[in-house]
Amino acid sequence: MYIKAPTSSDTPLWDRLMGNYTFACLKVATQLDIYGLIDKGYNTSDKISQALQLSSKGVEQYLLILNHLGYIKMELAQYENTELAKNYLDKNSIYYWGGSLAGPLCYLRYQSFGQENYNQP
């Protein structure tokens, strides 16, 4: 049986589908402050898992996902933040996106009240 090839790529559908998962990974990494930990010298999966008191195997797998997504990179068994993470996921950067990752209402609060009040209830 011959199946005719589609007339367009399904890439946009896959991008939307996987976008939910990649967004969740990014959001959790921001909540756990993975990028801050790496910046402070917790640059191996063992050090990060100890700092977060989480399973080292789970953290190792999670870091591989973040590496694949381009937020961190691994060299000689040590993790580093990529320029993307340094610019947009570092809490000290003027370009920090962390507030908008929590959701649109959180972003509006961040914009309305200023960064200094963002983490307060």
Short mmCIF file of N, CA and C in Angstrom, two decimals:
data_model
loop_
_atom_site.label_atom_id
_atom_site.label_comp_id
_atom_site.label_asym_id
_atom_site.label_seq_id
_atom_site.Cartn_x
_atom_site.Cartn_y
_atom_site.Cartn_z
N MET A 1 0.85 -1.17 0.00
CA MET A 1 0.00 0.00 0.00
C MET A 1 0.89 1.24 0.00
N TYR A 2 0.59 2.17 -0.84
CA TYR A 2 1.36 3.40 -0.99
C TYR A 2 0.67 4.53 -0.22
N ILE A 3 1.43 5.19 0.64
CA ILE A 3 0.90 6.33 1.38
C ILE A 3 1.56 7.59 0.84
N LYS A 4 0.76 8.50 0.39
CA LYS A 4 1.27 9.75 -0.16
C LYS A 4 1.83 10.63 0.97
N ALA A 5 2.97 11.22 0.72
CA ALA A 5 3.60 12.10 1.72
C ALA A 5 2.74 13.35 1.93
N PRO A 6 2.70 13.86 3.16
CA PRO A 6 1.92 15.08 3.40
C PRO A 6 2.51 16.26 2.64
N THR A 7 1.71 17.27 2.42
CA THR A 7 2.15 18.44 1.65
C THR A 7 2.83 19.49 2.53
N SER A 8 2.87 19.25 3.86
CA SER A 8 3.57 20.17 4.75
C SER A 8 4.23 19.37 5.87
N SER A 9 5.16 19.98 6.51
CA SER A 9 5.87 19.35 7.62
C SER A 9 5.03 19.37 8.89
N ASP A 10 5.22 18.37 9.73
CA ASP A 10 4.53 18.36 11.03
C ASP A 10 5.38 18.99 12.13
N THR A 11 6.47 19.63 11.76
CA THR A 11 7.37 20.25 12.74
C THR A 11 6.65 21.25 13.66
N PRO A 12 5.79 22.14 13.15
CA PRO A 12 5.09 23.05 14.06
C PRO A 12 4.26 22.33 15.12
N LEU A 13 3.67 21.22 14.75
CA LEU A 13 2.89 20.45 15.73
C LEU A 13 3.79 19.86 16.81
N TRP A 14 4.93 19.32 16.39
CA TRP A 14 5.88 18.79 17.37
C TRP A 14 6.43 19.90 18.26
N ASP A 15 6.70 21.05 17.68
CA ASP A 15 7.19 22.18 18.48
C ASP A 15 6.19 22.58 19.55
N ARG A 16 4.91 22.61 19.19
CA ARG A 16 3.88 22.98 20.18
C ARG A 16 3.75 21.91 21.26
N LEU A 17 3.74 20.66 20.83
CA LEU A 17 3.61 19.55 21.77
C LEU A 17 4.78 19.52 22.75
N MET A 18 5.97 19.59 22.23
CA MET A 18 7.16 19.52 23.09
C MET A 18 7.38 20.81 23.86
N GLY A 19 6.80 21.89 23.38
CA GLY A 19 6.93 23.17 24.07
C GLY A 19 6.42 23.11 25.49
N ASN A 20 5.36 22.35 25.72
CA ASN A 20 4.83 22.20 27.08
C ASN A 20 5.86 21.56 28.00
N TYR A 21 6.56 20.56 27.50
CA TYR A 21 7.55 19.86 28.31
C TYR A 21 8.79 20.72 28.52
N THR A 22 9.24 21.37 27.47
CA THR A 22 10.45 22.19 27.62
C THR A 22 10.18 23.40 28.50
N PHE A 23 8.98 23.96 28.43
CA PHE A 23 8.62 25.07 29.31
C PHE A 23 8.63 24.61 30.76
N ALA A 24 8.08 23.42 31.02
CA ALA A 24 8.05 22.89 32.38
C ALA A 24 9.48 22.70 32.91
N CYS A 25 10.36 22.19 32.07
CA CYS A 25 11.77 22.00 32.49
C CYS A 25 12.41 23.33 32.82
N LEU A 26 12.16 24.32 31.99
CA LEU A 26 12.72 25.65 32.21
C LEU A 26 12.16 26.28 33.49
N LYS A 27 10.87 26.14 33.68
CA LYS A 27 10.22 26.71 34.86
C LYS A 27 10.74 26.09 36.15
N VAL A 28 10.85 24.77 36.18
CA VAL A 28 11.35 24.08 37.38
C VAL A 28 12.81 24.45 37.63
N ALA A 29 13.60 24.52 36.58
CA ALA A 29 15.01 24.90 36.75
C ALA A 29 15.14 26.29 37.35
N THR A 30 14.25 27.18 36.94
CA THR A 30 14.26 28.54 37.48
C THR A 30 13.81 28.53 38.94
N GLN A 31 12.78 27.75 39.25
CA GLN A 31 12.31 27.67 40.63
C GLN A 31 13.36 27.07 41.55
N LEU A 32 14.11 26.09 41.06
CA LEU A 32 15.17 25.47 41.86
C LEU A 32 16.45 26.29 41.86
N ASP A 33 16.49 27.31 41.03
CA ASP A 33 17.66 28.16 40.84
C ASP A 33 18.90 27.36 40.43
N ILE A 34 18.70 26.46 39.49
CA ILE A 34 19.80 25.64 38.96
C ILE A 34 20.91 26.54 38.43
N TYR A 35 20.53 27.61 37.74
CA TYR A 35 21.53 28.50 37.14
C TYR A 35 22.32 29.23 38.20
N GLY A 36 21.67 29.63 39.28
CA GLY A 36 22.36 30.27 40.39
C GLY A 36 23.31 29.32 41.09
N LEU A 37 22.87 28.07 41.26
CA LEU A 37 23.74 27.08 41.89
C LEU A 37 25.00 26.84 41.06
N ILE A 38 24.82 26.71 39.75
CA ILE A 38 25.98 26.51 38.88
C ILE A 38 26.91 27.71 38.96
N ASP A 39 26.34 28.89 38.98
CA ASP A 39 27.13 30.11 39.07
C ASP A 39 27.91 30.19 40.39
N LYS A 40 27.37 29.61 41.46
CA LYS A 40 28.01 29.61 42.77
C LYS A 40 29.03 28.50 42.94
N GLY A 41 29.22 27.68 41.91
CA GLY A 41 30.23 26.63 41.97
C GLY A 41 29.68 25.23 42.18
N TYR A 42 28.38 25.09 42.29
CA TYR A 42 27.77 23.76 42.36
C TYR A 42 27.65 23.27 40.91
N ASN A 43 28.76 22.83 40.36
CA ASN A 43 28.84 22.61 38.92
C ASN A 43 28.89 21.15 38.50
N THR A 44 28.56 20.24 39.41
CA THR A 44 28.44 18.83 39.05
C THR A 44 27.06 18.35 39.50
N SER A 45 26.62 17.24 38.93
CA SER A 45 25.30 16.74 39.32
C SER A 45 25.28 16.33 40.78
N ASP A 46 26.39 15.80 41.29
CA ASP A 46 26.45 15.43 42.72
C ASP A 46 26.33 16.66 43.62
N LYS A 47 27.04 17.72 43.30
CA LYS A 47 26.97 18.93 44.12
C LYS A 47 25.58 19.56 44.08
N ILE A 48 24.98 19.58 42.90
CA ILE A 48 23.64 20.16 42.77
C ILE A 48 22.62 19.31 43.51
N SER A 49 22.72 17.99 43.38
CA SER A 49 21.75 17.12 44.05
C SER A 49 21.90 17.22 45.57
N GLN A 50 23.11 17.37 46.07
CA GLN A 50 23.31 17.54 47.51
C GLN A 50 22.75 18.88 47.98
N ALA A 51 22.98 19.94 47.21
CA ALA A 51 22.49 21.26 47.59
C ALA A 51 20.96 21.28 47.62
N LEU A 52 20.33 20.57 46.70
CA LEU A 52 18.86 20.55 46.62
C LEU A 52 18.24 19.41 47.42
N GLN A 53 19.09 18.52 47.94
CA GLN A 53 18.64 17.33 48.67
C GLN A 53 17.69 16.49 47.82
N LEU A 54 18.13 16.24 46.59
CA LEU A 54 17.36 15.44 45.64
C LEU A 54 18.21 14.26 45.17
N SER A 55 17.58 13.31 44.56
CA SER A 55 18.24 12.13 44.02
C SER A 55 19.32 12.53 43.01
N SER A 56 20.52 11.99 43.19
CA SER A 56 21.60 12.33 42.26
C SER A 56 21.31 11.80 40.86
N LYS A 57 20.70 10.64 40.75
CA LYS A 57 20.38 10.09 39.43
C LYS A 57 19.33 10.96 38.73
N GLY A 58 18.31 11.38 39.47
CA GLY A 58 17.28 12.24 38.89
C GLY A 58 17.83 13.59 38.46
N VAL A 59 18.67 14.18 39.29
CA VAL A 59 19.27 15.47 38.97
C VAL A 59 20.18 15.34 37.75
N GLU A 60 20.93 14.25 37.70
CA GLU A 60 21.82 14.03 36.54
C GLU A 60 21.02 13.96 35.24
N GLN A 61 19.90 13.24 35.26
CA GLN A 61 19.07 13.13 34.07
C GLN A 61 18.45 14.48 33.71
N TYR A 62 18.03 15.21 34.72
CA TYR A 62 17.43 16.52 34.51
C TYR A 62 18.45 17.50 33.90
N LEU A 63 19.67 17.46 34.41
CA LEU A 63 20.72 18.34 33.87
C LEU A 63 21.04 17.99 32.41
N LEU A 64 20.94 16.73 32.07
CA LEU A 64 21.14 16.34 30.67
C LEU A 64 20.07 16.96 29.78
N ILE A 65 18.84 17.03 30.27
CA ILE A 65 17.76 17.67 29.51
C ILE A 65 18.06 19.15 29.34
N LEU A 66 18.45 19.83 30.42
CA LEU A 66 18.77 21.26 30.33
C LEU A 66 19.95 21.50 29.40
N ASN A 67 20.90 20.58 29.40
CA ASN A 67 22.03 20.67 28.49
C ASN A 67 21.55 20.54 27.04
N HIS A 68 20.70 19.56 26.79
CA HIS A 68 20.17 19.35 25.44
C HIS A 68 19.36 20.56 24.97
N LEU A 69 18.64 21.19 25.87
CA LEU A 69 17.83 22.36 25.52
C LEU A 69 18.66 23.63 25.33
N GLY A 70 19.92 23.59 25.74
CA GLY A 70 20.81 24.73 25.50
C GLY A 70 20.89 25.74 26.63
N TYR A 71 20.39 25.39 27.83
CA TYR A 71 20.44 26.33 28.95
C TYR A 71 21.73 26.19 29.76
N ILE A 72 22.29 24.99 29.76
CA ILE A 72 23.58 24.76 30.41
C ILE A 72 24.43 23.94 29.46
N LYS A 73 25.72 23.90 29.73
CA LYS A 73 26.61 23.06 28.92
C LYS A 73 27.53 22.30 29.86
N MET A 74 28.02 21.19 29.40
CA MET A 74 28.88 20.34 30.21
C MET A 74 30.23 20.21 29.55
N GLU A 75 31.26 20.49 30.33
CA GLU A 75 32.63 20.31 29.85
C GLU A 75 33.44 19.66 30.95
N LEU A 76 34.09 18.55 30.63
CA LEU A 76 34.91 17.81 31.59
C LEU A 76 34.14 17.49 32.86
N ALA A 77 32.92 16.97 32.68
CA ALA A 77 32.03 16.55 33.77
C ALA A 77 31.60 17.69 34.70
N GLN A 78 31.73 18.93 34.24
CA GLN A 78 31.28 20.08 35.02
C GLN A 78 30.32 20.90 34.17
N TYR A 79 29.29 21.42 34.84
CA TYR A 79 28.29 22.21 34.14
C TYR A 79 28.61 23.69 34.21
N GLU A 80 28.25 24.37 33.15
CA GLU A 80 28.37 25.83 33.07
C GLU A 80 27.07 26.37 32.49
N ASN A 81 26.73 27.58 32.87
CA ASN A 81 25.59 28.23 32.25
C ASN A 81 25.96 28.70 30.85
N THR A 82 25.04 28.57 29.92
CA THR A 82 25.28 29.09 28.57
C THR A 82 25.04 30.60 28.59
N GLU A 83 25.37 31.26 27.52
CA GLU A 83 25.12 32.70 27.43
C GLU A 83 23.63 33.00 27.53
N LEU A 84 22.81 32.10 26.99
CA LEU A 84 21.36 32.24 27.10
C LEU A 84 20.94 32.31 28.57
N ALA A 85 21.43 31.39 29.36
CA ALA A 85 21.10 31.36 30.79
C ALA A 85 21.68 32.56 31.51
N LYS A 86 22.90 32.93 31.18
CA LYS A 86 23.52 34.09 31.83
C LYS A 86 22.74 35.37 31.57
N ASN A 87 22.26 35.52 30.37
CA ASN A 87 21.52 36.73 30.01
C ASN A 87 20.10 36.76 30.57
N TYR A 88 19.38 35.64 30.46
CA TYR A 88 17.95 35.67 30.73
C TYR A 88 17.48 34.87 31.95
N LEU A 89 18.34 34.03 32.50
CA LEU A 89 17.91 33.19 33.62
C LEU A 89 18.71 33.43 34.89
N ASP A 90 19.64 34.35 34.84
CA ASP A 90 20.40 34.77 36.02
C ASP A 90 19.61 35.85 36.74
N LYS A 91 19.29 35.63 38.00
CA LYS A 91 18.47 36.58 38.76
C LYS A 91 19.09 37.97 38.84
N ASN A 92 20.38 38.08 38.65
CA ASN A 92 21.06 39.37 38.73
C ASN A 92 21.14 40.10 37.40
N SER A 93 20.69 39.46 36.34
CA SER A 93 20.74 40.07 35.01
C SER A 93 19.58 41.05 34.83
N ILE A 94 19.85 42.15 34.16
CA ILE A 94 18.77 43.11 33.90
C ILE A 94 17.78 42.55 32.88
N TYR A 95 18.13 41.46 32.22
CA TYR A 95 17.27 40.84 31.23
C TYR A 95 16.55 39.60 31.78
N TYR A 96 16.56 39.41 33.09
CA TYR A 96 16.01 38.21 33.74
C TYR A 96 14.56 37.97 33.35
N TRP A 97 14.27 36.74 32.93
CA TRP A 97 12.93 36.34 32.52
C TRP A 97 12.22 35.53 33.59
N GLY A 98 12.84 35.27 34.70
CA GLY A 98 12.28 34.38 35.72
C GLY A 98 10.88 34.75 36.14
N GLY A 99 10.59 36.03 36.27
CA GLY A 99 9.25 36.44 36.68
C GLY A 99 8.19 36.05 35.68
N SER A 100 8.50 36.13 34.42
CA SER A 100 7.50 35.79 33.39
C SER A 100 7.31 34.29 33.25
N LEU A 101 8.24 33.49 33.75
CA LEU A 101 8.10 32.04 33.65
C LEU A 101 7.05 31.50 34.62
N ALA A 102 6.71 32.28 35.64
CA ALA A 102 5.71 31.83 36.60
C ALA A 102 4.30 31.99 36.05
N GLY A 103 4.13 32.75 35.00
CA GLY A 103 2.82 32.94 34.40
C GLY A 103 2.56 34.41 34.12
N PRO A 104 1.57 34.71 33.30
CA PRO A 104 1.32 36.08 32.88
C PRO A 104 0.95 37.02 34.02
N LEU A 105 0.20 36.54 35.00
CA LEU A 105 -0.18 37.41 36.11
C LEU A 105 1.04 37.77 36.95
N CYS A 106 1.93 36.82 37.10
CA CYS A 106 3.14 37.07 37.85
C CYS A 106 3.99 38.11 37.12
N TYR A 107 4.04 38.00 35.79
CA TYR A 107 4.80 38.96 35.00
C TYR A 107 4.22 40.36 35.15
N LEU A 108 2.90 40.48 35.14
CA LEU A 108 2.28 41.79 35.31
C LEU A 108 2.60 42.37 36.67
N ARG A 109 2.57 41.54 37.68
CA ARG A 109 2.92 42.00 39.03
C ARG A 109 4.36 42.48 39.05
N TYR A 110 5.25 41.72 38.40
CA TYR A 110 6.66 42.07 38.33
C TYR A 110 6.84 43.43 37.65
N GLN A 111 6.13 43.66 36.56
CA GLN A 111 6.24 44.92 35.83
C GLN A 111 5.60 46.08 36.61
N SER A 112 4.50 45.80 37.30
CA SER A 112 3.77 46.87 37.98
C SER A 112 4.47 47.37 39.23
N PHE A 113 5.05 46.46 39.99
CA PHE A 113 5.59 46.85 41.28
C PHE A 113 7.10 46.92 41.34
N GLY A 114 7.76 46.50 40.30
CA GLY A 114 9.21 46.57 40.29
C GLY A 114 9.84 45.30 40.83
N GLN A 115 11.06 45.08 40.44
CA GLN A 115 11.77 43.86 40.78
C GLN A 115 11.96 43.70 42.28
N GLU A 116 12.16 44.80 43.01
CA GLU A 116 12.44 44.69 44.43
C GLU A 116 11.27 44.10 45.22
N ASN A 117 10.06 44.19 44.71
CA ASN A 117 8.89 43.66 45.41
C ASN A 117 8.40 42.33 44.86
N TYR A 118 9.06 41.83 43.85
CA TYR A 118 8.55 40.66 43.14
C TYR A 118 8.38 39.44 44.03
N ASN A 119 9.35 39.13 44.89
CA ASN A 119 9.30 37.90 45.67
C ASN A 119 8.52 38.03 46.96
N GLN A 120 7.94 39.17 47.20
CA GLN A 120 7.19 39.35 48.44
C GLN A 120 5.74 38.97 48.22
N PRO A 121 5.09 38.43 49.27
CA PRO A 121 3.68 38.02 49.13
C PRO A 121 2.75 39.19 48.92
#
